[in-house]
Coordinates of C-alpha atoms in Angstrom, one line a residue:
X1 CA 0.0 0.0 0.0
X2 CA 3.0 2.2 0.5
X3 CA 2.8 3.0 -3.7
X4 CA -1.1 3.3 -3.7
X5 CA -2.2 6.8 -5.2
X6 CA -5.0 8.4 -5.0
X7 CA -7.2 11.6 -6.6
X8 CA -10.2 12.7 -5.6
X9 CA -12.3 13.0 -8.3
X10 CA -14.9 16.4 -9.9
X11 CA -18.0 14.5 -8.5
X12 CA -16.0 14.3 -4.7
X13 CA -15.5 10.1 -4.7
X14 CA -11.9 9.0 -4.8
X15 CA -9.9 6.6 -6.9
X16 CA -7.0 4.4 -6.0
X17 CA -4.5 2.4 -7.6
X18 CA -1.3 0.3 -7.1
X19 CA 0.1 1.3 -10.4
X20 CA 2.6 -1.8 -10.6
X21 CA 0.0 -4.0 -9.9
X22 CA -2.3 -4.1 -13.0
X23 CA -6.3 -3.4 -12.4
X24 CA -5.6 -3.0 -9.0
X25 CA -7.9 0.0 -8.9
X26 CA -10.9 1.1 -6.3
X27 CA -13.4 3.5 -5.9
X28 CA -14.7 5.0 -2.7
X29 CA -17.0 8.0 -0.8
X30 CA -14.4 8.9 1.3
X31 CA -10.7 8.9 1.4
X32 CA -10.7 6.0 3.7
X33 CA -13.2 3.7 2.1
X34 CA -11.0 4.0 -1.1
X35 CA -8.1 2.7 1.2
X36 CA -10.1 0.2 2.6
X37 CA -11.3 -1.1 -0.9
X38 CA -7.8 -0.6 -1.9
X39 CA -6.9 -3.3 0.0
X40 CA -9.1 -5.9 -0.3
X41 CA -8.7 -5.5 -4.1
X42 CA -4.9 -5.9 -3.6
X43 CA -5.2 -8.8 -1.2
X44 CA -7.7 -10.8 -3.9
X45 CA -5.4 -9.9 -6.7
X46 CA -2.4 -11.4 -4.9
X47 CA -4.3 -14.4 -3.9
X48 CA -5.4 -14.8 -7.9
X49 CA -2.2 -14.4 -8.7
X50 CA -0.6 -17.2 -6.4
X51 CA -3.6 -19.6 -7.9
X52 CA -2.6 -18.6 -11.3
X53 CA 0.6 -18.9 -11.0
X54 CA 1.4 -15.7 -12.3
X55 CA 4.6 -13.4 -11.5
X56 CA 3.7 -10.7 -8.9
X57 CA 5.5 -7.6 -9.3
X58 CA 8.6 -7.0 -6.7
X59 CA 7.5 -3.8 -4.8
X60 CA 9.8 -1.7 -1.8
X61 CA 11.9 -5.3 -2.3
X62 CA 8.9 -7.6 -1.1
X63 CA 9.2 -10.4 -3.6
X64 CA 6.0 -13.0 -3.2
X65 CA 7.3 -15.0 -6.0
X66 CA 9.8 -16.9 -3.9
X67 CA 9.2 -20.9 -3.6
X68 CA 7.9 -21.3 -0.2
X69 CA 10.2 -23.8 1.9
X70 CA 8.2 -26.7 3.1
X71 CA 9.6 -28.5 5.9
X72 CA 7.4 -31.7 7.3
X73 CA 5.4 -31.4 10.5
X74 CA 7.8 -34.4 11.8
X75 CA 11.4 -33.2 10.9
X76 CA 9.9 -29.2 13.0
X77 CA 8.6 -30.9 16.1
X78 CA 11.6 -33.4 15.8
X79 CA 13.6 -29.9 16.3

């Protein structure tokens, strides 16, 4: 969310967007609704991507496209 913009627009709603993460865009009444929005669109756009397997974009060096290290329940309680 730290790269979200925002504009308010002529007819007073605001617009937000995540402009390295494509169609991530929302619309709300209020500055805060449009953040709140924001980030459930964000959050289900990640998620899709993940089921996807699509590349998500690297953003303020968070990288979600790492493989995920999967260590058995046995060899962590063994520890």
């Amino acid at each position: 969310m730290a790269t979200a913009e925002f504009d308010k627009l002529e007819d007073g709603n605001f617009v937000g967007r995540i402009p390295l993460c494509k169609g991530v865009i929302a619309f709300g009444k209020t500055l805060r609704e449009c953040e709140k929005e924001l980030r459930s669109i964000l959050e289900d756009w990640i998620l899709l991507g993940f089921k996807l397997q699509h590349a998500l974009p690297i953003i303020n060096g968070i990288n979600l496209n790492k493989e995920a290290v999967n260590e058995s329940l046995v060899s962590m309680q063994a520890s």
